[in-house]
Short mmCIF file of C-alpha atoms and ligand atoms in Angstrom, two decimals:
data_model
loop_
_atom_site.label_atom_id
_atom_site.label_comp_id
_atom_site.label_asym_id
_atom_site.label_seq_id
_atom_site.Cartn_x
_atom_site.Cartn_y
_atom_site.Cartn_z
CA MET R 1 56.06 55.10 142.35
CA ASN R 2 53.41 54.25 144.93
CA PHE R 3 50.68 56.84 144.44
CA LYS R 4 47.22 57.34 145.91
CA VAL R 5 44.63 60.10 145.69
CA MET R 6 42.73 61.68 148.59
CA PRO R 7 39.89 64.21 148.30
CA LYS R 8 40.72 67.49 150.04
CA ALA R 9 37.51 67.17 152.01
CA ALA R 10 38.99 64.09 153.74
CA LEU R 11 42.07 65.93 155.02
CA PRO R 12 40.65 67.03 158.42
CA GLU R 13 39.50 63.48 159.16
CA TRP R 14 42.95 62.10 158.24
CA ILE R 15 44.74 64.63 160.47
CA GLU R 16 42.43 63.86 163.39
CA ARG R 17 43.19 60.15 162.94
CA LEU R 18 46.91 60.92 163.02
CA ARG R 19 46.46 62.93 166.22
CA ALA R 20 45.16 59.82 167.97
CA ASP R 21 48.51 58.05 167.51
CA TYR R 22 51.09 60.79 167.06
CA ARG R 23 52.20 64.20 168.18
CA VAL R 24 51.24 66.14 165.03
CA ILE R 25 53.05 69.35 164.11
CA GLY R 26 52.15 71.46 161.09
CA PRO R 27 52.19 74.94 159.57
CA GLN R 28 49.77 77.31 161.30
CA ARG R 29 48.94 80.99 161.03
CA LYS R 30 50.26 83.18 163.85
CA GLN R 31 50.02 86.98 163.92
CA GLY R 32 50.07 87.27 160.13
CA GLU R 33 53.00 84.85 159.71
CA PHE R 34 53.23 81.06 159.66
CA VAL R 35 54.91 78.80 162.20
CA PHE R 36 55.31 75.07 162.73
CA ALA R 37 53.37 74.29 165.90
CA ASP R 38 51.58 71.44 167.68
CA VAL R 39 48.24 70.71 166.04
CA HIS R 40 45.28 70.67 168.44
CA SER R 41 42.66 70.64 165.71
CA ALA R 42 42.86 69.79 162.00
CA THR R 43 41.41 73.21 161.19
CA GLU R 44 44.63 74.86 162.41
CA VAL R 45 46.77 73.38 159.63
CA HIS R 46 47.47 75.45 156.48
CA PHE R 47 49.08 73.57 153.62
CA ASP R 48 49.07 76.64 151.35
CA TYR R 49 51.46 78.73 153.47
CA PRO R 50 54.33 80.69 151.84
CA THR R 51 57.08 79.93 154.37
CA THR R 52 57.44 79.65 158.15
CA ILE R 53 59.47 81.98 160.38
CA LEU R 54 61.46 79.09 161.87
CA PRO R 55 62.11 75.91 159.90
CA PRO R 56 61.14 72.36 160.99
CA LYS R 57 64.64 72.16 162.49
CA LYS R 58 63.02 73.54 165.64
CA VAL R 59 61.25 70.19 166.12
CA LEU R 60 64.21 67.90 165.44
CA LEU R 61 66.79 70.12 167.15
CA PRO R 62 64.86 72.22 169.67
CA GLN R 63 66.09 75.68 170.58
CA ARG R 64 66.70 74.33 174.06
CA GLU R 65 66.71 70.70 175.14
CA GLU R 66 67.84 68.78 178.19
CA LEU R 67 70.50 66.22 177.25
CA PHE R 68 70.80 64.49 180.61
CA ALA R 69 70.23 64.92 184.30
CA PHE R 70 72.86 64.03 186.88
CA ALA R 71 72.92 63.36 190.60
CA GLY R 72 75.37 62.20 193.25
CA ASN R 73 78.14 64.51 192.03
CA GLY R 74 77.77 63.11 188.54
CA ARG R 75 77.90 59.44 189.53
CA ALA R 76 74.29 58.88 188.31
CA LEU R 77 73.51 60.05 184.78
CA GLU R 78 70.11 59.78 183.13
CA PRO R 79 69.90 60.67 179.41
CA SER R 80 66.81 62.66 178.37
CA LEU R 81 65.68 61.21 175.04
CA ASP R 82 62.51 62.39 173.32
CA ASP R 83 60.90 59.37 171.66
CA ARG R 84 57.34 60.62 171.17
CA PRO R 85 56.05 59.35 167.77
CA THR R 86 55.70 62.55 165.75
CA VAL R 87 54.34 63.55 162.35
CA LEU R 88 55.68 66.74 160.81
CA LEU R 89 53.10 67.92 158.28
CA GLY R 90 53.45 70.21 155.29
CA LEU R 91 57.20 70.50 154.72
CA HIS R 92 58.33 72.28 151.57
CA THR R 93 60.95 70.40 149.59
CA CYS R 94 63.70 72.89 150.53
CA ASP R 95 63.08 72.08 154.20
CA MET R 96 63.14 68.36 153.42
CA HIS R 97 66.58 68.79 151.84
CA ALA R 98 67.65 70.69 154.97
CA VAL R 99 66.57 67.76 157.15
CA ALA R 100 68.58 65.45 154.89
CA LEU R 101 71.65 67.59 155.61
CA LEU R 102 71.00 67.55 159.37
CA ASP R 103 70.60 63.75 159.18
CA ARG R 104 74.02 63.49 157.62
CA VAL R 105 75.73 65.90 160.01
CA PHE R 106 74.25 64.37 163.18
CA GLY R 107 74.43 60.78 161.91
CA ARG R 108 78.06 60.66 160.91
CA GLY R 109 81.11 60.18 163.12
CA VAL R 110 80.04 60.33 166.76
CA ALA R 111 76.30 60.04 166.09
CA ASP R 112 74.09 62.40 168.08
CA GLN R 113 71.70 60.15 170.01
CA HIS R 114 69.33 62.96 170.94
CA TYR R 115 68.83 64.11 167.36
CA LEU R 116 68.68 60.58 165.95
CA THR R 117 66.18 59.30 168.53
CA ARG R 118 63.81 62.13 167.67
CA ARG R 119 64.46 61.79 163.94
CA HIS R 120 63.81 58.02 163.82
CA ILE R 121 60.46 58.43 165.50
CA THR R 122 59.41 61.33 163.24
CA THR R 123 57.60 60.94 159.91
CA LEU R 124 57.87 63.77 157.41
CA VAL R 125 54.92 64.71 155.19
CA GLY R 126 55.88 67.09 152.38
CA ILE R 127 53.77 69.38 150.21
CA GLU R 128 54.83 70.23 146.67
CA CYS R 129 55.59 73.94 146.11
CA LEU R 130 53.66 75.23 143.10
CA GLU R 131 54.52 78.95 143.55
CA PRO R 132 57.67 80.69 144.86
CA CYS R 133 57.22 81.43 148.56
CA SER R 134 59.19 84.72 148.61
CA ASP R 135 61.37 87.05 146.55
CA GLY R 136 64.38 85.87 148.54
CA ALA R 137 63.92 82.17 147.81
CA PHE R 138 66.27 80.61 145.27
CA CYS R 139 65.42 76.93 145.67
CA ARG R 140 65.54 76.32 141.92
CA ASP R 141 69.17 77.43 141.82
CA MET R 142 70.03 75.20 144.77
CA GLY R 143 68.33 72.11 143.34
CA THR R 144 65.84 71.84 146.20
CA LEU R 145 62.62 72.45 144.29
CA THR R 146 62.21 68.71 143.91
CA LEU R 147 62.02 65.91 146.47
CA PRO R 148 65.22 64.62 148.06
CA ASP R 149 66.12 60.98 147.30
CA GLU R 150 64.55 59.74 150.52
CA PHE R 151 61.14 60.84 151.79
CA ASP R 152 58.19 59.40 153.69
CA LEU R 153 55.03 60.87 152.20
CA HIS R 154 54.59 63.76 149.79
CA MET R 155 51.40 65.59 148.81
CA ILE R 156 50.63 67.35 145.53
CA ASP R 157 47.72 69.78 145.28
CA LEU R 158 45.59 68.65 142.32
CA GLY R 159 42.73 71.11 142.87
CA ASP R 160 39.97 69.29 144.70
CA GLU R 161 42.21 66.34 145.56
CA TYR R 162 45.71 65.61 146.84
CA GLY R 163 48.06 63.23 145.08
CA LEU R 164 49.91 61.21 147.74
CA ASN R 165 53.37 59.95 146.83
CA ILE R 166 54.36 57.23 149.31
CA GLY R 167 58.13 56.98 149.73
CA SER R 168 58.69 54.83 152.82
CA GLU R 169 57.14 52.36 155.20
CA LYS R 170 56.77 55.16 157.75
CA GLY R 171 54.84 57.16 155.16
CA ALA R 172 52.64 54.20 154.24
CA ALA R 173 51.84 53.65 157.93
CA LEU R 174 50.19 57.08 158.11
CA LEU R 175 47.61 56.01 155.51
CA ARG R 176 46.98 52.45 156.69
CA GLY R 177 43.32 51.81 157.45
CA PHE R 178 42.19 55.18 156.08
CA ASP R 179 39.54 54.34 153.51
CA ARG R 180 38.85 57.78 152.01
CA MET R 181 41.53 57.33 149.34
CA ARG R 182 41.60 55.64 146.00
CA GLU R 183 44.19 54.15 143.64
CA THR R 184 45.43 56.36 140.79
CA ASN R 185 44.22 56.07 137.22
CA ALA R 186 45.64 57.28 133.91
CA ASP R 187 43.86 60.62 134.25
CA ASP R 188 45.51 61.22 137.67
CA VAL R 189 48.94 60.54 136.18
CA ARG R 190 48.24 63.10 133.43
CA ARG R 191 47.02 65.64 136.02
CA VAL R 192 50.14 65.23 138.15
CA GLY R 193 52.31 65.62 135.05
CA ARG R 194 50.46 68.77 134.04
CA VAL R 195 50.70 70.36 137.52
CA MET R 196 54.40 69.56 137.77
CA SER R 197 55.30 70.86 134.31
CA GLN R 198 53.29 74.07 134.80
CA LYS R 199 55.06 74.98 138.03
CA TRP R 200 58.63 75.24 136.73
CA PRO R 201 58.29 78.48 134.71
CA ARG R 202 57.00 80.20 137.86
CA PHE R 203 60.33 79.70 139.63
CA PRO R 204 63.06 81.99 138.29
CA TYR R 205 66.78 81.32 138.54
CA ARG R 206 68.27 84.04 140.75
CA LEU R 207 71.96 83.16 140.93
CA GLY R 208 74.47 84.01 138.22
CA ALA R 209 76.54 80.93 139.13
CA ASP R 210 75.59 77.28 139.05
CA VAL R 211 75.32 75.51 142.41
CA THR R 212 78.32 73.35 141.49
CA GLU R 213 80.45 76.51 141.14
CA LEU R 214 79.71 77.97 144.57
CA ALA R 215 82.42 76.14 146.52
CA GLY R 216 85.01 77.37 144.02
CA LEU R 217 83.53 80.87 144.14
CA LEU R 218 83.92 81.02 147.91
CA ALA R 219 87.44 79.61 147.69
CA VAL R 220 88.61 82.45 145.40
CA SER R 221 86.65 85.12 147.28
CA GLN R 222 88.27 84.86 150.71
CA ARG R 223 90.09 88.20 150.27
CA SER R 224 87.19 90.03 148.63
CA VAL R 225 86.57 93.58 149.86
CA LEU R 226 82.85 92.72 149.83
CA TRP R 227 83.24 91.06 153.26
CA ASP R 228 84.43 94.36 154.74
CA GLU R 229 81.55 96.25 153.15
CA LEU R 230 78.97 93.77 154.41
CA GLY R 231 80.70 93.59 157.79
CA GLU R 232 80.19 97.35 158.18
CA ARG R 233 76.47 96.88 157.56
CA CYS R 234 75.92 93.69 159.54
CA LEU R 235 74.48 94.12 163.04
CA GLY R 236 75.91 90.83 164.32
CA CYS R 237 72.44 89.90 165.54
CA GLY R 238 72.51 86.24 164.46
CA ALA R 239 68.95 86.29 163.09
CA CYS R 240 70.10 84.87 159.75
CA THR R 241 71.48 81.73 161.40
CA LEU R 242 68.61 81.24 163.84
CA VAL R 243 65.99 81.10 161.05
CA CYS R 244 68.19 78.92 158.82
CA PRO R 245 67.03 75.30 158.38
CA THR R 246 70.61 74.04 157.98
CA CYS R 247 72.42 75.96 160.76
CA TYR R 248 72.99 73.65 163.70
CA CYS R 249 75.66 75.22 165.95
CA PHE R 250 74.84 74.88 169.62
CA ASP R 251 76.21 75.66 173.06
CA MET R 252 75.98 73.70 176.33
CA ILE R 253 74.67 75.01 179.62
CA ASP R 254 74.86 73.17 182.93
CA GLU R 255 72.29 73.95 185.58
CA VAL R 256 73.20 72.78 189.07
CA ASP R 257 71.15 73.08 192.25
CA PHE R 258 72.37 74.62 195.52
CA SER R 259 73.75 71.29 196.75
CA LEU R 260 76.04 71.26 193.68
CA SER R 261 75.37 67.53 193.32
CA VAL R 262 72.14 67.49 191.27
CA GLY R 263 71.60 69.17 187.92
CA SER R 264 71.14 68.87 184.19
CA ARG R 265 72.93 69.69 180.96
CA HIS R 266 71.10 71.57 178.20
CA ARG R 267 71.80 72.19 174.55
CA VAL R 268 70.83 75.64 173.19
CA TRP R 269 71.12 77.10 169.71
CA ASP R 270 74.14 79.29 169.11
CA SER R 271 75.19 81.46 166.17
CA CYS R 272 78.52 81.99 164.44
CA GLN R 273 77.39 85.56 163.77
CA LEU R 274 77.39 86.50 167.44
CA ASP R 275 80.29 88.30 169.08
CA ARG R 276 82.59 85.96 171.03
CA PHE R 277 81.33 82.80 169.28
CA ALA R 278 84.90 81.94 168.29
CA VAL R 279 86.64 82.90 171.55
CA VAL R 280 88.87 80.10 172.81
CA ALA R 281 90.63 79.42 176.11
CA GLY R 282 93.06 82.23 176.80
CA GLY R 283 90.66 84.80 175.38
CA HIS R 284 91.73 84.84 171.73
CA ASP R 285 88.88 85.45 169.28
CA PHE R 286 89.49 83.81 165.90
CA ARG R 287 86.70 85.82 164.23
CA ALA R 288 86.53 89.04 166.18
CA GLY R 289 85.04 91.20 163.41
CA ARG R 290 81.65 90.99 161.73
CA ALA R 291 83.28 90.82 158.30
CA ALA R 292 85.22 87.71 159.31
CA ARG R 293 82.10 86.13 160.78
CA LEU R 294 80.03 86.81 157.65
CA ARG R 295 82.74 85.36 155.45
CA HIS R 296 82.84 82.32 157.70
CA ARG R 297 79.07 81.84 157.43
CA PHE R 298 79.06 81.99 153.65
CA SER R 299 82.19 79.83 153.35
CA ARG R 300 80.72 77.24 155.65
CA LYS R 301 77.40 77.08 153.79
CA TYR R 302 78.62 77.00 150.22
CA LYS R 303 82.05 75.38 150.56
CA HIS R 304 82.92 73.62 153.82
CA LEU R 305 79.72 71.58 154.17
CA ALA R 306 79.92 70.58 150.51
CA ASP R 307 83.54 69.52 151.07
CA THR R 308 82.86 67.55 154.24
CA HIS R 309 79.30 66.21 153.78
CA GLU R 310 78.81 66.35 149.99
CA LEU R 311 75.71 68.54 150.48
CA VAL R 312 75.57 72.32 150.13
CA GLY R 313 74.74 73.98 153.45
CA CYS R 314 72.04 76.19 151.97
CA VAL R 315 68.74 75.07 150.47
CA GLY R 316 67.73 78.49 149.12
CA CYS R 317 64.71 78.94 151.40
CA GLY R 318 65.19 82.72 151.63
CA ARG R 319 64.46 82.93 155.38
CA CYS R 320 67.75 84.68 156.17
CA ALA R 321 67.02 87.34 153.54
CA ALA R 322 63.65 88.00 155.15
CA ALA R 323 65.11 88.09 158.68
CA CYS R 324 68.05 90.42 158.01
CA LEU R 325 67.23 94.01 159.01
CA VAL R 326 70.04 95.40 156.84
CA HIS R 327 69.18 93.37 153.72
CA ILE R 328 72.23 91.16 153.52
CA THR R 329 71.03 88.29 151.34
CA PRO R 330 72.65 85.18 149.86
CA VAL R 331 71.46 86.01 146.33
CA ASP R 332 72.95 89.50 146.37
CA THR R 333 76.17 88.39 148.08
CA LEU R 334 76.81 85.41 145.81
CA ASN R 335 75.97 87.39 142.67
CA ARG R 336 78.32 90.21 143.68
CA LEU R 337 81.12 87.76 144.43
CA ASN R 338 80.46 86.12 141.08
CA LYS R 339 80.64 89.46 139.26
CA GLN R 340 83.91 90.28 141.04
CA ARG R 341 85.34 86.96 139.90
CA ALA R 342 84.28 87.42 136.28
CA PRO R 343 87.14 89.73 135.15
CA GLN R 344 89.66 87.38 136.73
CA ALA R 345 88.15 84.38 134.92
CA LYS R 346 88.28 86.35 131.67
CA ARG R 347 91.94 87.19 132.20
CA GLN R 348 92.73 83.52 132.84
CA SER R 349 90.90 82.44 129.70
CA GLU R 350 92.82 85.06 127.72
CA VAL R 351 96.07 83.57 128.99
CA VAL R 352 95.23 80.01 127.95
CA ALA R 353 93.54 80.98 124.68
CA PRO R 354 95.56 79.89 121.59
S1 LIG M 401 71.42 80.38 154.24
FE1 LIG M 401 69.47 81.52 154.09
S2 LIG M 401 68.57 80.81 152.14
FE2 LIG M 401 70.17 79.34 152.69
S3 LIG M 401 69.09 77.71 153.82
FE3 LIG M 401 69.87 79.18 155.36
S4 LIG M 401 68.16 80.62 155.69
FE4 LIG M 401 67.71 79.49 153.79
S1 LIG M 402 70.68 88.85 160.08
FE1 LIG M 402 71.82 90.37 158.86
S2 LIG M 402 72.54 91.84 160.40
FE2 LIG M 402 71.96 89.99 161.55
S3 LIG M 402 73.90 88.80 161.70
FE3 LIG M 402 72.79 88.07 159.86
S4 LIG M 402 73.69 89.29 158.16
FE4 LIG M 402 74.21 90.36 160.09
#
């Protein structure tokens, strides 16, 4: 472990130094909530925020981005790649796990050049969560309350100082030449150990099933009547997917000028919870009802992404629970599915019991 210690009083100076070389984005207060936004002054950044409305996904996969411009009836194409060196400050570990999932999805198969260009030029700076950020968060259940395997730089609040865990060359580059840090000593190691061990009892488990059981739970719950009940309640608004750090569905829009020979193609966020998301040529809608769309969303998060990318498509951040006006939450839904499954599991065990 490559660890250094920085006094909290040095943080503004460090952020201002970063701003000289990078586009810096960090958590900031906005109308009583917190958002990731461009930092114009170090005083705007709040490392002790609970959660943000939108996740850092909005930086790596913007809500709307131009993919390329074309001219001459499409004979001249110019890709629009965003390669501004960027530092994303203050990510909670759940959001870092979400970025790891996006990296895998956009990096595999036909790699997405727009996402990867932005991602390669972006350095992530995490902040250790010492308190649960909301009642809807269940990061401990999902295994995202600790750092992912790969990270750049991670900060731990030690009171009047920050412990800095350096995980990559990109992370080390952010500290190079900054002399208001010191090497760690035995007392720092003890302090970090104490802070880390004290935080765990504050984070309750909220799911009745283990994360490794969720794919199986969704597989046996496809015909559950719960989907119909939730479908009756759901507004089909798509808010749950828009605030989700792991949802990445998008649509394409072409904008063409009056000459019909010059224009651009844009990518915009889409949502599987919206009506007509699954309409195909000929007009057939594969998921016409809200119940079917909800079931799809849960199946995709807890089963399909685990099957295809070996990572669960939910990091337990709780944003969807906060955004849903009719209180449809992952914790409640998964726990109710798990309770419904319980009698069936009991019957099976009775059959095989000697
Ligand atoms: S499904 Fe909900 S809790 Fe899970 S990552 Fe998405 S927004 Fe967070
Ligand atoms: S936020 Fe709630 S009401 Fe809106 S689509 Fe999602 S589950 Fe349905």
